[in-house]
């Protein structure tokens, strides 16, 4: 029996693609190896979003090279966004790689493995969503749903449009059928994935009727029996319309959490980023969300040190963060990416300035998140149990509908929904005790 090992870098789309790769390999008779050393097929699913992502992966390639030289019959494969961004160059730079494929070409791996080709092969077409592959889920009760591939935005810092191609939405009926299959398999929480989820459907053929949009998709998924929670990532502030905001108030399964990437609080920088919204428009979306769902949790992505960002621009980012009081944020130092407009802009911000701004930003984000999290103390929240706590194995860990990690004492099993009385909160996590009264009442 042949054994495989997959190392995944990058975002949830890569996590999902890796689950599909694993499912596909197991259908070909491969089994998963616990360690890379034990594998006949060594795979990397790569990311290229920032330079640090490239470097992390290239360090791993050294190990693969050694393993390949020890046993030349091993197959080394590199998939994902980094592979797409360098294409066939990968074979010149890393001659021990046997197969390379872009994010849209996961299924071609099977073609390669079942052919008797001995030469290095690269697969880099963009052809929309590559069909129904079996999935090997990390947790049987949580599933991903890829609603579209690619991205039609042109954010000037971003490599993704060149690694994932133009946006292609999957038909609504195919998505609903997939969610029904997931629910039949025991999935209760589904996360819809796309680079700009609320542009969903715009590219679908109309045939006289209006194409399905994102709000309609949400309500169709909400109607599937067995789905308790719906999440999605990421919406674009430009396309965050009232119908989607209302859906958060109206659809029982749609969680009270929105990840709304800000990137910068300065309209001038947003323009240079080609983000197509202003600070005012963004704050207006936040106000509308809070009007319809007062308790909504908001998280965001922010880039510090975009070319030309002045102290005044940065102060505006801090101002927005103070004002919104995010429940959490991913903060990134701007990283010039090959082939992007922003990489060649003048006025690149010196590294020490980026680092210093990052420290100030993190202080504001954490302080506001900690303050905001106190609203949960004293409340009883529904938690989906994921497993043991990472820091204390005598405790359990799960997530609230607001997407807060909750560590708690209790009797629950992974996959169960339980009521947890929240006793304390930090910027990142909540802590409490399972309500045994609620357990007894079930
Ligand atoms: N499509 C999603 C996010 C894709 S990438 C969206 O638009 O929200 C995830 C995050 O990485 C982005 O939101 C951005 O904050 C960050 N990012 C992307 N390119 C970057 C770069 N060149 N340097 C630093 N951060 C970057
Ligand atoms: Fe990149 Fe912008 Fe598309 Fe997000 S919306 S993937 S940041 S180009
Ligand atoms: Fe995701 Fe990284 Fe590609 S963030 S879309 S795997 S560049």
PDB file of C-alpha atoms in Angstrom, residues 194-333:
ATOM      1  CA  UNK A 194     -14.528  32.493  -1.968  1.00  0.00           C
ATOM      2  CA  UNK A 195     -12.163  35.445  -2.450  1.00  0.00           C
ATOM      3  CA  UNK A 196     -15.120  37.803  -2.740  1.00  0.00           C
ATOM      4  CA  UNK A 197     -18.108  35.759  -1.608  1.00  0.00           C
ATOM      5  CA  UNK A 198     -20.671  38.473  -2.027  1.00  0.00           C
ATOM      6  CA  UNK A 199     -19.871  38.753  -5.728  1.00  0.00           C
ATOM      7  CA  UNK A 200     -21.239  35.199  -5.929  1.00  0.00           C
ATOM      8  CA  UNK A 201     -23.408  34.478  -8.958  1.00  0.00           C
ATOM      9  CA  UNK A 202     -22.643  37.571 -11.011  1.00  0.00           C
ATOM     10  CA  UNK A 203     -20.882  35.526 -13.638  1.00  0.00           C
ATOM     11  CA  UNK A 204     -23.518  32.782 -13.858  1.00  0.00           C
ATOM     12  CA  UNK A 205     -25.629  32.531 -17.031  1.00  0.00           C
ATOM     13  CA  UNK A 206     -28.949  34.284 -16.600  1.00  0.00           C
ATOM     14  CA  UNK A 207     -31.309  32.456 -18.999  1.00  0.00           C
ATOM     15  CA  UNK A 208     -33.907  35.178 -18.668  1.00  0.00           C
ATOM     16  CA  UNK A 209     -33.980  35.027 -14.870  1.00  0.00           C
ATOM     17  CA  UNK A 210     -31.830  36.994 -12.487  1.00  0.00           C
ATOM     18  CA  UNK A 211     -28.782  34.943 -11.526  1.00  0.00           C
ATOM     19  CA  UNK A 212     -28.685  33.719  -7.946  1.00  0.00           C
ATOM     20  CA  UNK A 213     -26.870  36.079  -5.622  1.00  0.00           C
ATOM     21  CA  UNK A 214     -25.041  35.552  -2.347  1.00  0.00           C
ATOM     22  CA  UNK A 215     -28.028  36.344  -0.110  1.00  0.00           C
ATOM     23  CA  UNK A 216     -30.112  33.737  -1.975  1.00  0.00           C
ATOM     24  CA  UNK A 217     -27.348  31.195  -1.642  1.00  0.00           C
ATOM     25  CA  UNK A 218     -27.192  31.823   2.108  1.00  0.00           C
ATOM     26  CA  UNK A 219     -30.903  31.255   2.488  1.00  0.00           C
ATOM     27  CA  UNK A 220     -30.773  28.074   0.354  1.00  0.00           C
ATOM     28  CA  UNK A 221     -27.983  26.678   2.574  1.00  0.00           C
ATOM     29  CA  UNK A 222     -29.869  27.734   5.706  1.00  0.00           C
ATOM     30  CA  UNK A 223     -32.842  25.681   4.513  1.00  0.00           C
ATOM     31  CA  UNK A 224     -30.828  22.433   4.386  1.00  0.00           C
ATOM     32  CA  UNK A 225     -31.863  20.139   7.263  1.00  0.00           C
ATOM     33  CA  UNK A 226     -29.113  19.446   9.752  1.00  0.00           C
ATOM     34  CA  UNK A 227     -27.066  22.595   9.076  1.00  0.00           C
ATOM     35  CA  UNK A 228     -26.843  24.423  12.417  1.00  0.00           C
ATOM     36  CA  UNK A 229     -24.199  26.998  11.579  1.00  0.00           C
ATOM     37  CA  UNK A 230     -23.170  28.858   8.432  1.00  0.00           C
ATOM     38  CA  UNK A 231     -20.001  30.925   8.149  1.00  0.00           C
ATOM     39  CA  UNK A 232     -18.349  32.519   5.127  1.00  0.00           C
ATOM     40  CA  UNK A 233     -15.093  34.156   4.168  1.00  0.00           C
ATOM     41  CA  UNK A 234     -14.309  36.699   2.786  1.00  0.00           C
ATOM     42  CA  UNK A 235     -16.809  39.349   1.822  1.00  0.00           C
ATOM     43  CA  UNK A 236     -15.599  42.517   0.109  1.00  0.00           C
ATOM     44  CA  UNK A 237     -16.818  45.764   1.740  1.00  0.00           C
ATOM     45  CA  UNK A 238     -17.749  47.139  -1.687  1.00  0.00           C
ATOM     46  CA  UNK A 239     -20.273  44.340  -2.243  1.00  0.00           C
ATOM     47  CA  UNK A 240     -21.593  44.026   1.315  1.00  0.00           C
ATOM     48  CA  UNK A 241     -25.222  44.828   0.567  1.00  0.00           C
ATOM     49  CA  UNK A 242     -28.238  45.178   2.810  1.00  0.00           C
ATOM     50  CA  UNK A 243     -29.718  41.811   1.719  1.00  0.00           C
ATOM     51  CA  UNK A 244     -26.700  39.950   3.135  1.00  0.00           C
ATOM     52  CA  UNK A 245     -26.703  42.074   6.280  1.00  0.00           C
ATOM     53  CA  UNK A 246     -30.405  41.330   6.796  1.00  0.00           C
ATOM     54  CA  UNK A 247     -29.732  37.637   6.274  1.00  0.00           C
ATOM     55  CA  UNK A 248     -27.601  37.722   9.432  1.00  0.00           C
ATOM     56  CA  UNK A 249     -30.622  38.888  11.384  1.00  0.00           C
ATOM     57  CA  UNK A 250     -33.088  36.545   9.685  1.00  0.00           C
ATOM     58  CA  UNK A 251     -31.463  33.186   8.930  1.00  0.00           C
ATOM     59  CA  UNK A 252     -31.261  31.019  12.053  1.00  0.00           C
ATOM     60  CA  UNK A 253     -28.100  29.171  10.990  1.00  0.00           C
ATOM     61  CA  UNK A 254     -26.109  32.195   9.795  1.00  0.00           C
ATOM     62  CA  UNK A 255     -23.653  33.074  12.580  1.00  0.00           C
ATOM     63  CA  UNK A 256     -23.327  36.485  14.247  1.00  0.00           C
ATOM     64  CA  UNK A 257     -19.842  37.024  12.894  1.00  0.00           C
ATOM     65  CA  UNK A 258     -18.570  38.904   9.841  1.00  0.00           C
ATOM     66  CA  UNK A 259     -14.958  39.014   8.732  1.00  0.00           C
ATOM     67  CA  UNK A 260     -14.843  42.328   6.872  1.00  0.00           C
ATOM     68  CA  UNK A 261     -11.342  43.101   5.579  1.00  0.00           C
ATOM     69  CA  UNK A 262     -10.446  46.778   6.110  1.00  0.00           C
ATOM     70  CA  UNK A 263      -6.829  46.728   4.813  1.00  0.00           C
ATOM     71  CA  UNK A 264      -6.397  50.443   5.613  1.00  0.00           C
ATOM     72  CA  UNK A 265      -8.378  53.161   7.359  1.00  0.00           C
ATOM     73  CA  UNK A 266      -7.099  55.847   4.989  1.00  0.00           C
ATOM     74  CA  UNK A 267      -9.206  56.493   1.881  1.00  0.00           C
ATOM     75  CA  UNK A 268      -6.077  57.674   0.093  1.00  0.00           C
ATOM     76  CA  UNK A 269      -4.272  54.388   0.755  1.00  0.00           C
ATOM     77  CA  UNK A 270      -7.427  52.377  -0.046  1.00  0.00           C
ATOM     78  CA  UNK A 271      -7.458  54.080  -3.436  1.00  0.00           C
ATOM     79  CA  UNK A 272      -3.816  53.184  -4.077  1.00  0.00           C
ATOM     80  CA  UNK A 273      -4.675  49.635  -3.012  1.00  0.00           C
ATOM     81  CA  UNK A 274      -7.554  49.669  -5.566  1.00  0.00           C
ATOM     82  CA  UNK A 275      -9.946  48.527  -2.856  1.00  0.00           C
ATOM     83  CA  UNK A 276     -12.870  50.460  -4.423  1.00  0.00           C
ATOM     84  CA  UNK A 277     -14.337  51.745  -1.121  1.00  0.00           C
ATOM     85  CA  UNK A 278     -13.569  54.654   1.161  1.00  0.00           C
ATOM     86  CA  UNK A 279     -13.216  54.802   4.900  1.00  0.00           C
ATOM     87  CA  UNK A 280     -16.722  56.326   5.105  1.00  0.00           C
ATOM     88  CA  UNK A 281     -18.303  53.563   3.030  1.00  0.00           C
ATOM     89  CA  UNK A 282     -16.613  50.952   5.214  1.00  0.00           C
ATOM     90  CA  UNK A 283     -17.802  52.578   8.452  1.00  0.00           C
ATOM     91  CA  UNK A 284     -21.249  52.855   6.960  1.00  0.00           C
ATOM     92  CA  UNK A 285     -21.281  49.055   6.355  1.00  0.00           C
ATOM     93  CA  UNK A 286     -20.249  48.511   9.964  1.00  0.00           C
ATOM     94  CA  UNK A 287     -23.020  50.803  11.196  1.00  0.00           C
ATOM     95  CA  UNK A 288     -25.606  48.971   9.077  1.00  0.00           C
ATOM     96  CA  UNK A 289     -24.408  45.597  10.357  1.00  0.00           C
ATOM     97  CA  UNK A 290     -24.622  46.757  13.957  1.00  0.00           C
ATOM     98  CA  UNK A 291     -28.051  48.240  13.351  1.00  0.00           C
ATOM     99  CA  UNK A 292     -29.435  44.897  12.150  1.00  0.00           C
ATOM    100  CA  UNK A 293     -27.339  42.604  14.371  1.00  0.00           C
ATOM    101  CA  UNK A 294     -26.293  44.661  17.414  1.00  0.00           C
ATOM    102  CA  UNK A 295     -24.242  41.853  18.934  1.00  0.00           C
ATOM    103  CA  UNK A 296     -22.392  40.927  15.727  1.00  0.00           C
ATOM    104  CA  UNK A 297     -18.705  40.035  16.080  1.00  0.00           C
ATOM    105  CA  UNK A 298     -16.483  41.801  13.565  1.00  0.00           C
ATOM    106  CA  UNK A 299     -13.002  40.736  12.546  1.00  0.00           C
ATOM    107  CA  UNK A 300     -10.753  42.103   9.852  1.00  0.00           C
ATOM    108  CA  UNK A 301      -7.484  42.026   7.888  1.00  0.00           C
ATOM    109  CA  UNK A 302      -5.156  45.039   7.933  1.00  0.00           C
ATOM    110  CA  UNK A 303      -1.983  45.758   5.981  1.00  0.00           C
ATOM    111  CA  UNK A 304       0.592  48.038   7.589  1.00  0.00           C
ATOM    112  CA  UNK A 305       3.235  49.927   5.599  1.00  0.00           C
ATOM    113  CA  UNK A 306       1.647  49.953   2.155  1.00  0.00           C
ATOM    114  CA  UNK A 307       3.856  52.051  -0.211  1.00  0.00           C
ATOM    115  CA  UNK A 308       3.313  55.749   0.448  1.00  0.00           C
ATOM    116  CA  UNK A 309       1.506  55.184   3.780  1.00  0.00           C
ATOM    117  CA  UNK A 310       2.259  58.277   5.868  1.00  0.00           C
ATOM    118  CA  UNK A 311       1.991  58.696   9.610  1.00  0.00           C
ATOM    119  CA  UNK A 312      -1.297  60.516   8.980  1.00  0.00           C
ATOM    120  CA  UNK A 313      -2.663  57.599   6.900  1.00  0.00           C
ATOM    121  CA  UNK A 314      -1.638  55.149   9.569  1.00  0.00           C
ATOM    122  CA  UNK A 315      -3.281  57.297  12.264  1.00  0.00           C
ATOM    123  CA  UNK A 316      -6.526  56.906  10.318  1.00  0.00           C
ATOM    124  CA  UNK A 317      -6.190  53.129  10.423  1.00  0.00           C
ATOM    125  CA  UNK A 318      -5.735  53.316  14.193  1.00  0.00           C
ATOM    126  CA  UNK A 319      -8.740  55.607  14.381  1.00  0.00           C
ATOM    127  CA  UNK A 320     -10.987  53.153  12.515  1.00  0.00           C
ATOM    128  CA  UNK A 321      -9.794  50.310  14.761  1.00  0.00           C
ATOM    129  CA  UNK A 322     -10.575  52.359  17.885  1.00  0.00           C
ATOM    130  CA  UNK A 323     -13.958  53.226  16.510  1.00  0.00           C
ATOM    131  CA  UNK A 324     -15.048  49.791  15.237  1.00  0.00           C
ATOM    132  CA  UNK A 325     -13.571  47.848  18.178  1.00  0.00           C
ATOM    133  CA  UNK A 326     -12.990  44.597  16.299  1.00  0.00           C
ATOM    134  CA  UNK A 327     -13.385  41.273  18.053  1.00  0.00           C
ATOM    135  CA  UNK A 328     -10.110  40.276  16.399  1.00  0.00           C
ATOM    136  CA  UNK A 329      -7.858  41.058  13.451  1.00  0.00           C
ATOM    137  CA  UNK A 330      -5.192  39.564  11.251  1.00  0.00           C
ATOM    138  CA  UNK A 331      -2.497  42.179  10.830  1.00  0.00           C
ATOM    139  CA  UNK A 332       0.156  41.973   8.111  1.00  0.00           C
ATOM    140  CA  UNK A 333       3.235  43.947   7.202  1.00  0.00           C
TER     141      UNK A 333
END
